[in-house]
PDB file of C-alpha atoms and ligand atoms in Angstrom:
ATOM      1  CA  MET A   1     110.733 113.325 120.946  1.00 55.00           C
ATOM      2  CA  ASP A   2     108.208 113.964 123.705  1.00 68.00           C
ATOM      3  CA  LYS A   3     107.353 111.068 125.938  1.00 76.00           C
ATOM      4  CA  PRO A   4     103.740 109.956 125.338  1.00 83.00           C
ATOM      5  CA  PRO A   5     101.488 110.942 128.276  1.00 91.00           C
ATOM      6  CA  PRO A   6     100.584 108.325 130.924  1.00 96.00           C
ATOM      7  CA  LEU A   7      97.396 106.308 130.437  1.00 98.00           C
ATOM      8  CA  GLU A   8      94.664 106.319 133.046  1.00 98.00           C
ATOM      9  CA  PRO A   9      93.558 102.810 134.103  1.00 98.00           C
ATOM     10  CA  LEU A  10      90.073 101.861 132.868  1.00 98.00           C
ATOM     11  CA  PRO A  11      87.428 101.228 135.534  1.00 97.00           C
ATOM     12  CA  GLU A  12      86.717  97.592 136.392  1.00 97.00           C
ATOM     13  CA  ASP A  13      83.525  98.064 138.405  1.00 96.00           C
ATOM     14  CA  TRP A  14      81.286  96.531 135.756  1.00 97.00           C
ATOM     15  CA  THR A  15      80.082  93.013 135.007  1.00 98.00           C
ATOM     16  CA  ARG A  16      78.889  92.826 131.374  1.00 98.00           C
ATOM     17  CA  ALA A  17      80.590  94.012 128.186  1.00 98.00           C
ATOM     18  CA  LEU A  18      79.770  93.579 124.519  1.00 98.00           C
ATOM     19  CA  ALA A  19      82.462  93.870 121.861  1.00 98.00           C
ATOM     20  CA  VAL A  20      81.204  94.756 118.378  1.00 98.00           C
ATOM     21  CA  VAL A  21      83.832  94.746 115.623  1.00 98.00           C
ATOM     22  CA  ALA A  22      83.850  94.460 111.849  1.00 98.00           C
ATOM     23  CA  HIS A  23      85.924  91.302 111.356  1.00 98.00           C
ATOM     24  CA  PRO A  24      87.074  88.103 113.022  1.00 97.00           C
ATOM     25  CA  ASP A  25      90.651  89.038 114.114  1.00 96.00           C
ATOM     26  CA  ASP A  26      89.846  92.691 114.974  1.00 97.00           C
ATOM     27  CA  MET A  27      89.724  91.983 118.721  1.00 98.00           C
ATOM     28  CA  GLU A  28      92.832  89.807 118.524  1.00 97.00           C
ATOM     29  CA  PHE A  29      95.039  92.510 116.994  1.00 93.00           C
ATOM     30  CA  GLY A  30      95.430  94.181 120.395  1.00 89.00           C
ATOM     31  CA  SER A  31      92.375  94.050 122.664  1.00 97.00           C
ATOM     32  CA  ALA A  32      92.061  90.316 123.389  1.00 98.00           C
ATOM     33  CA  ALA A  33      94.573  90.298 126.259  1.00 98.00           C
ATOM     34  CA  ALA A  34      92.441  92.919 128.025  1.00 98.00           C
ATOM     35  CA  VAL A  35      89.373  90.728 127.510  1.00 98.00           C
ATOM     36  CA  ALA A  36      91.256  87.794 129.060  1.00 98.00           C
ATOM     37  CA  ARG A  37      92.017  89.942 132.112  1.00 98.00           C
ATOM     38  CA  TRP A  38      88.363  90.900 132.511  1.00 98.00           C
ATOM     39  CA  THR A  39      86.934  87.409 132.036  1.00 98.00           C
ATOM     40  CA  GLY A  40      89.543  86.231 134.556  1.00 98.00           C
ATOM     41  CA  GLN A  41      87.944  88.616 137.042  1.00 98.00           C
ATOM     42  CA  GLY A  42      84.599  86.904 136.463  1.00 98.00           C
ATOM     43  CA  LYS A  43      83.166  89.507 134.091  1.00 98.00           C
ATOM     44  CA  GLU A  44      81.079  88.438 131.124  1.00 98.00           C
ATOM     45  CA  VAL A  45      82.194  89.544 127.659  1.00 98.00           C
ATOM     46  CA  VAL A  46      80.225  88.753 124.496  1.00 98.00           C
ATOM     47  CA  TYR A  47      81.671  89.128 120.994  1.00 98.00           C
ATOM     48  CA  CYS A  48      79.693  90.279 117.968  1.00 98.00           C
ATOM     49  CA  MET A  49      81.278  90.142 114.509  1.00 98.00           C
ATOM     50  CA  VAL A  50      79.536  92.370 111.974  1.00 98.00           C
ATOM     51  CA  THR A  51      80.992  90.372 109.062  1.00 98.00           C
ATOM     52  CA  SER A  52      82.592  86.944 108.958  1.00 98.00           C
ATOM     53  CA  GLY A  53      85.696  88.264 107.211  1.00 97.00           C
ATOM     54  CA  GLU A  54      84.733  86.221 104.173  1.00 97.00           C
ATOM     55  CA  ALA A  55      86.619  88.528 101.769  1.00 96.00           C
ATOM     56  CA  GLY A  56      89.815  88.267 103.793  1.00 93.00           C
ATOM     57  CA  ILE A  57      91.710  85.406 102.159  1.00 93.00           C
ATOM     58  CA  ASP A  58      92.744  86.085  98.568  1.00 93.00           C
ATOM     59  CA  SER A  59      93.249  82.434  97.617  1.00 93.00           C
ATOM     60  CA  MET A  60      89.980  81.149  99.114  1.00 94.00           C
ATOM     61  CA  GLU A  61      86.363  81.550  97.989  1.00 96.00           C
ATOM     62  CA  PRO A  62      84.238  83.630 100.390  1.00 97.00           C
ATOM     63  CA  GLU A  63      81.827  80.762 101.084  1.00 96.00           C
ATOM     64  CA  LYS A  64      84.650  78.589 102.415  1.00 97.00           C
ATOM     65  CA  THR A  65      86.448  81.487 104.102  1.00 97.00           C
ATOM     66  CA  ARG A  66      83.320  82.360 106.072  1.00 97.00           C
ATOM     67  CA  THR A  67      83.212  78.904 107.648  1.00 97.00           C
ATOM     68  CA  VAL A  68      86.959  78.816 108.356  1.00 97.00           C
ATOM     69  CA  ARG A  69      87.067  82.286 109.889  1.00 97.00           C
ATOM     70  CA  GLU A  70      83.973  81.852 112.043  1.00 98.00           C
ATOM     71  CA  ALA A  71      85.533  78.713 113.510  1.00 98.00           C
ATOM     72  CA  GLU A  72      88.839  80.515 114.117  1.00 98.00           C
ATOM     73  CA  GLU A  73      87.059  83.386 115.848  1.00 98.00           C
ATOM     74  CA  ILE A  74      85.056  81.071 118.107  1.00 98.00           C
ATOM     75  CA  GLU A  75      88.307  79.366 119.152  1.00 98.00           C
ATOM     76  CA  SER A  76      90.176  82.616 119.681  1.00 98.00           C
ATOM     77  CA  ALA A  77      87.278  83.917 121.789  1.00 98.00           C
ATOM     78  CA  ARG A  78      87.309  80.730 123.869  1.00 98.00           C
ATOM     79  CA  ILE A  79      91.004  81.238 124.632  1.00 98.00           C
ATOM     80  CA  VAL A  80      90.257  84.585 126.323  1.00 98.00           C
ATOM     81  CA  GLY A  81      87.192  83.337 128.212  1.00 98.00           C
ATOM     82  CA  VAL A  82      84.467  84.439 125.784  1.00 98.00           C
ATOM     83  CA  SER A  83      81.862  81.740 125.145  1.00 98.00           C
ATOM     84  CA  GLN A  84      79.324  83.715 123.105  1.00 98.00           C
ATOM     85  CA  VAL A  85      80.215  84.915 119.602  1.00 98.00           C
ATOM     86  CA  GLU A  86      77.505  86.339 117.355  1.00 98.00           C
ATOM     87  CA  PHE A  87      77.898  86.863 113.615  1.00 98.00           C
ATOM     88  CA  LEU A  88      75.694  89.457 111.927  1.00 98.00           C
ATOM     89  CA  HIS A  89      76.642  88.237 108.411  1.00 98.00           C
ATOM     90  CA  GLN A  90      76.900  91.698 106.910  1.00 98.00           C
ATOM     91  CA  PRO A  91      78.990  91.906 103.709  1.00 98.00           C
ATOM     92  CA  ASP A  92      82.745  91.952 104.338  1.00 98.00           C
ATOM     93  CA  GLY A  93      84.678  94.767 102.664  1.00 97.00           C
ATOM     94  CA  VAL A  94      81.666  96.824 101.631  1.00 98.00           C
ATOM     95  CA  LEU A  95      79.956  97.718 104.919  1.00 98.00           C
ATOM     96  CA  GLU A  96      78.027 100.966 104.815  1.00 98.00           C
ATOM     97  CA  TYR A  97      77.595 103.271 107.757  1.00 98.00           C
ATOM     98  CA  GLY A  98      73.910 104.056 108.047  1.00 98.00           C
ATOM     99  CA  VAL A  99      70.549 103.245 109.559  1.00 98.00           C
ATOM    100  CA  PRO A 100      70.465  99.551 108.481  1.00 98.00           C
ATOM    101  CA  LEU A 101      73.809  98.873 110.224  1.00 98.00           C
ATOM    102  CA  ARG A 102      72.719 100.831 113.310  1.00 98.00           C
ATOM    103  CA  ARG A 103      69.556  98.737 113.422  1.00 98.00           C
ATOM    104  CA  GLU A 104      71.492  95.442 113.411  1.00 98.00           C
ATOM    105  CA  ILE A 105      73.872  96.548 116.157  1.00 98.00           C
ATOM    106  CA  CYS A 106      71.087  98.134 118.219  1.00 98.00           C
ATOM    107  CA  ALA A 107      69.298  94.768 118.386  1.00 98.00           C
ATOM    108  CA  VAL A 108      72.442  93.112 119.754  1.00 98.00           C
ATOM    109  CA  VAL A 109      72.876  95.817 122.410  1.00 98.00           C
ATOM    110  CA  ARG A 110      69.249  95.415 123.477  1.00 98.00           C
ATOM    111  CA  LYS A 111      69.642  91.654 123.658  1.00 98.00           C
ATOM    112  CA  HIS A 112      72.818  91.559 125.766  1.00 98.00           C
ATOM    113  CA  ARG A 113      72.252  94.718 127.906  1.00 98.00           C
ATOM    114  CA  PRO A 114      75.964  95.504 128.461  1.00 98.00           C
ATOM    115  CA  GLU A 115      77.371  98.231 130.704  1.00 98.00           C
ATOM    116  CA  ILE A 116      80.435  98.631 128.491  1.00 98.00           C
ATOM    117  CA  VAL A 117      80.563  98.378 124.708  1.00 98.00           C
ATOM    118  CA  ILE A 118      83.916  97.828 123.021  1.00 98.00           C
ATOM    119  CA  THR A 119      84.666  98.521 119.384  1.00 98.00           C
ATOM    120  CA  GLY A 120      87.637  99.200 117.115  1.00 98.00           C
ATOM    121  CA  ASN A 121      89.262 102.365 115.817  1.00 97.00           C
ATOM    122  CA  PHE A 122      86.961 104.290 113.470  1.00 98.00           C
ATOM    123  CA  HIS A 123      89.202 107.285 112.828  1.00 97.00           C
ATOM    124  CA  PRO A 124      90.364 107.696 109.213  1.00 96.00           C
ATOM    125  CA  THR A 125      93.892 106.595 110.165  1.00 96.00           C
ATOM    126  CA  PHE A 126      95.790 104.600 112.800  1.00 93.00           C
ATOM    127  CA  GLY A 127      97.940 107.720 113.257  1.00 90.00           C
ATOM    128  CA  GLY A 128     100.027 109.546 110.696  1.00 90.00           C
ATOM    129  CA  ARG A 129      99.156 108.373 107.197  1.00 93.00           C
ATOM    130  CA  MET A 130      98.520 104.736 108.108  1.00 94.00           C
ATOM    131  CA  LEU A 131      95.041 104.426 106.633  1.00 96.00           C
ATOM    132  CA  ASN A 132      92.227 102.677 108.440  1.00 97.00           C
ATOM    133  CA  GLN A 133      89.907 100.276 106.619  1.00 97.00           C
ATOM    134  CA  ALA A 134      86.396 101.180 105.467  1.00 98.00           C
ATOM    135  CA  ASP A 135      84.553  98.455 107.436  1.00 98.00           C
ATOM    136  CA  HIS A 136      86.240  99.528 110.693  1.00 98.00           C
ATOM    137  CA  ILE A 137      85.168 103.134 110.162  1.00 98.00           C
ATOM    138  CA  ALA A 138      81.562 102.189 109.324  1.00 98.00           C
ATOM    139  CA  THR A 139      81.304  99.779 112.268  1.00 98.00           C
ATOM    140  CA  GLY A 140      82.739 102.064 114.956  1.00 98.00           C
ATOM    141  CA  ARG A 141      80.548 104.986 113.967  1.00 98.00           C
ATOM    142  CA  ALA A 142      77.470 102.774 113.832  1.00 98.00           C
ATOM    143  CA  VAL A 143      78.294 101.313 117.267  1.00 98.00           C
ATOM    144  CA  LEU A 144      78.383 104.762 118.888  1.00 98.00           C
ATOM    145  CA  ASP A 145      74.981 105.590 117.402  1.00 98.00           C
ATOM    146  CA  ALA A 146      73.444 102.180 118.025  1.00 98.00           C
ATOM    147  CA  VAL A 147      74.265 102.400 121.735  1.00 98.00           C
ATOM    148  CA  ARG A 148      72.138 105.552 121.913  1.00 97.00           C
ATOM    149  CA  ASP A 149      69.455 104.046 119.663  1.00 98.00           C
ATOM    150  CA  ALA A 150      69.183 101.046 122.005  1.00 98.00           C
ATOM    151  CA  GLY A 151      67.918 103.229 124.846  1.00 97.00           C
ATOM    152  CA  ASN A 152      65.244 104.980 122.811  1.00 97.00           C
ATOM    153  CA  ARG A 153      61.950 103.102 122.756  1.00 97.00           C
ATOM    154  CA  TRP A 154      60.811 104.927 119.638  1.00 98.00           C
ATOM    155  CA  VAL A 155      63.893 104.126 117.544  1.00 98.00           C
ATOM    156  CA  PHE A 156      63.707 100.688 115.874  1.00 98.00           C
ATOM    157  CA  ASN A 157      60.547 100.207 117.906  1.00 98.00           C
ATOM    158  CA  ASP A 158      59.627  97.108 115.855  1.00 98.00           C
ATOM    159  CA  GLN A 159      62.449  95.236 117.650  1.00 98.00           C
ATOM    160  CA  LEU A 160      60.623  95.474 120.967  1.00 98.00           C
ATOM    161  CA  VAL A 161      58.781  92.162 120.795  1.00 97.00           C
ATOM    162  CA  ASP A 162      59.187  88.834 122.604  1.00 95.00           C
ATOM    163  CA  GLY A 163      60.452  90.532 125.754  1.00 95.00           C
ATOM    164  CA  LEU A 164      63.158  92.649 124.106  1.00 96.00           C
ATOM    165  CA  GLU A 165      63.259  96.000 125.931  1.00 98.00           C
ATOM    166  CA  PRO A 166      65.106  99.273 125.333  1.00 98.00           C
ATOM    167  CA  TRP A 167      68.529  99.322 127.006  1.00 98.00           C
ATOM    168  CA  GLY A 168      70.016 102.636 128.088  1.00 97.00           C
ATOM    169  CA  GLY A 169      72.483 101.153 130.553  1.00 97.00           C
ATOM    170  CA  VAL A 170      75.690 101.460 128.519  1.00 97.00           C
ATOM    171  CA  LYS A 171      78.051 103.666 130.539  1.00 97.00           C
ATOM    172  CA  ALA A 172      80.755 104.048 127.924  1.00 98.00           C
ATOM    173  CA  VAL A 173      82.068 102.904 124.569  1.00 98.00           C
ATOM    174  CA  TRP A 174      85.739 101.898 124.623  1.00 98.00           C
ATOM    175  CA  VAL A 175      87.594 102.058 121.323  1.00 98.00           C
ATOM    176  CA  GLY A 176      90.644  99.851 120.814  1.00 98.00           C
ATOM    177  CA  GLY A 177      93.440 100.659 118.386  1.00 95.00           C
ATOM    178  CA  SER A 178      92.884 104.420 118.557  1.00 96.00           C
ATOM    179  CA  TRP A 179      95.898 106.723 118.559  1.00 92.00           C
ATOM    180  CA  GLU A 180      93.807 109.185 120.589  1.00 94.00           C
ATOM    181  CA  ALA A 181      93.540 106.760 123.523  1.00 97.00           C
ATOM    182  CA  GLN A 182      94.110 108.182 126.988  1.00 97.00           C
ATOM    183  CA  HIS A 183      93.153 105.067 128.967  1.00 98.00           C
ATOM    184  CA  GLY A 184      94.751 101.667 129.293  1.00 98.00           C
ATOM    185  CA  VAL A 185      94.534  98.175 130.762  1.00 98.00           C
ATOM    186  CA  ASP A 186      97.460  96.321 132.325  1.00 98.00           C
ATOM    187  CA  THR A 187      97.651  93.092 130.318  1.00 98.00           C
ATOM    188  CA  THR A 188     100.944  91.778 131.721  1.00 98.00           C
ATOM    189  CA  ASP A 189      99.344  88.672 133.274  1.00 98.00           C
ATOM    190  CA  THR A 190      97.151  87.809 130.284  1.00 98.00           C
ATOM    191  CA  PHE A 191      99.518  88.776 127.476  1.00 98.00           C
ATOM    192  CA  ASP A 192     100.149  85.135 126.510  1.00 98.00           C
ATOM    193  CA  LYS A 193      96.424  84.490 126.146  1.00 98.00           C
ATOM    194  CA  GLY A 194      96.225  87.461 123.805  1.00 98.00           C
ATOM    195  CA  VAL A 195      99.024  85.970 121.697  1.00 98.00           C
ATOM    196  CA  ALA A 196      97.327  82.558 121.589  1.00 98.00           C
ATOM    197  CA  SER A 197      94.066  84.247 120.661  1.00 98.00           C
ATOM    198  CA  LEU A 198      95.682  85.969 117.653  1.00 97.00           C
ATOM    199  CA  ALA A 199      97.584  82.822 116.675  1.00 96.00           C
ATOM    200  CA  ALA A 200      94.234  80.991 116.504  1.00 97.00           C
ATOM    201  CA  HIS A 201      93.587  82.865 113.242  1.00 96.00           C
ATOM    202  CA  ALA A 202      96.007  80.500 111.528  1.00 94.00           C
ATOM    203  CA  ALA A 203      94.304  80.257 108.129  1.00 93.00           C
ATOM    204  CA  TYR A 204      93.832  84.011 107.971  1.00 93.00           C
ATOM    205  CA  ILE A 205      97.427  84.763 108.970  1.00 93.00           C
ATOM    206  CA  GLU A 206      98.711  82.270 106.416  1.00 92.00           C
ATOM    207  CA  GLY A 207      96.463  83.850 103.796  1.00 91.00           C
ATOM    208  CA  LEU A 208      97.993  87.262 104.450  1.00 89.00           C
ATOM    209  CA  GLY A 209     101.305  85.890 103.199  1.00 88.00           C
ATOM    210  CA  TRP A 210     103.400  88.190 105.411  1.00 89.00           C
ATOM    211  CA  GLU A 211     106.791  86.544 105.470  1.00 86.00           C
ATOM    212  CA  ASN A 212     108.156  85.620 108.912  1.00 88.00           C
ATOM    213  CA  TRP A 213     105.339  87.466 110.616  1.00 92.00           C
ATOM    214  CA  ASP A 214     105.015  86.407 114.234  1.00 94.00           C
ATOM    215  CA  PRO A 215     101.898  87.151 116.344  1.00 95.00           C
ATOM    216  CA  ARG A 216     103.934  87.389 119.558  1.00 97.00           C
ATOM    217  CA  GLU A 217     106.468  89.785 118.123  1.00 96.00           C
ATOM    218  CA  PHE A 218     103.741  91.944 116.660  1.00 95.00           C
ATOM    219  CA  LEU A 219     101.740  92.177 119.901  1.00 97.00           C
ATOM    220  CA  GLU A 220     104.890  92.667 121.994  1.00 97.00           C
ATOM    221  CA  GLY A 221     105.834  95.792 120.048  1.00 95.00           C
ATOM    222  CA  PHE A 222     102.565  97.610 120.728  1.00 93.00           C
ATOM    223  CA  GLY A 223     102.063  96.023 124.146  1.00 97.00           C
ATOM    224  CA  ARG A 224     105.417  97.198 125.497  1.00 97.00           C
ATOM    225  CA  GLN A 225     105.050 100.728 124.167  1.00 96.00           C
ATOM    226  CA  THR A 226     101.625 100.997 125.754  1.00 97.00           C
ATOM    227  CA  GLY A 227     102.844  99.327 128.952  1.00 98.00           C
ATOM    228  CA  GLN A 228     105.480 102.039 129.377  1.00 97.00           C
ATOM    229  CA  ARG A 229     102.669 104.574 129.602  1.00 97.00           C
ATOM    230  CA  MET A 230     101.255 102.686 132.624  1.00 97.00           C
ATOM    231  CA  GLY A 231     104.505 101.627 134.259  1.00 97.00           C
ATOM    232  CA  VAL A 232     103.872  97.924 133.529  1.00 98.00           C
ATOM    233  CA  ALA A 233     105.336  95.358 131.133  1.00 98.00           C
ATOM    234  CA  PHE A 234     102.358  95.139 128.773  1.00 98.00           C
ATOM    235  CA  ALA A 235      99.167  97.138 128.318  1.00 98.00           C
ATOM    236  CA  THR A 236      96.382  97.812 125.830  1.00 98.00           C
ATOM    237  CA  ALA A 237      95.035 101.309 125.181  1.00 98.00           C
ATOM    238  CA  PHE A 238      91.427 102.414 124.682  1.00 98.00           C
ATOM    239  CA  GLU A 239      89.775 105.696 123.761  1.00 98.00           C
ATOM    240  CA  VAL A 240      86.800 106.303 126.038  1.00 98.00           C
ATOM    241  CA  PHE A 241      83.477 107.833 125.004  1.00 97.00           C
ATOM    242  CA  PRO A 242      81.204 108.267 128.055  1.00 96.00           C
ATOM    243  CA  MET A 243      77.542 107.725 127.212  1.00 94.00           C
ATOM    244  CA  GLY A 244      75.927 109.540 130.121  1.00 77.00           C
ATOM    245  CA  TRP A 245      75.496 113.300 130.343  1.00 64.00           C
ATOM    246  CA  GLU A 246      76.964 113.699 133.829  1.00 56.00           C
ATOM    247  CA  ASP A 247      80.645 113.045 133.006  1.00 50.00           C
TER     248      ASP A 247
HETATM  249 ZN1   ZN B 301      89.424  94.288 110.533  1.00 87.40          ZN
END
């Protein structure tokens, strides 16, 4: 089998990032250790959850699950140095890609004015025939569009009140969990924080009912494979979509 190509290190000359993902736990299944590295460098990262993952625990009513999972996400964000977590309260499991979702995400981009926006894999699969989930696909596609929308004064113009301005300063969207990734982040020093951040989703993990499933083992598998592509112990990969025209 061919060796996978080396990953190019992601730039770290930025100060503000916004991560927009479909569910509590989406950042923790791979990207959280990279977030811990960046917050450790003094960068600011804000999380935005499109849903509260309220349909994610089979044995628990959504009303209760919402509360439990929001609390777990806030704790898992805290572990990697993220103090702001927004919840858009869109319906878990049945998100629709379209203008209403773009509008919601656009408002968050305008509010936080990030240079980098992070989201999750929106390709139909995670590689091979391992199917992606509908909310991830809807969210990632809407994020790419919403980042452009945010810079256009005449799109969702009604949002521009109370000091909210257009924001065209996003340099790139970085997509975690994509098998097309060609960039990576060395997470060797913050790997343990990533594990703790995933383990904070205790009720969710228990609800999955995967026997003997261990967050560390799971993250080590992917982390090592990706690390080999950067010549380090552990790494996380991202697919990069530049937002400017020049590169
Ligand atoms: Zn998810």
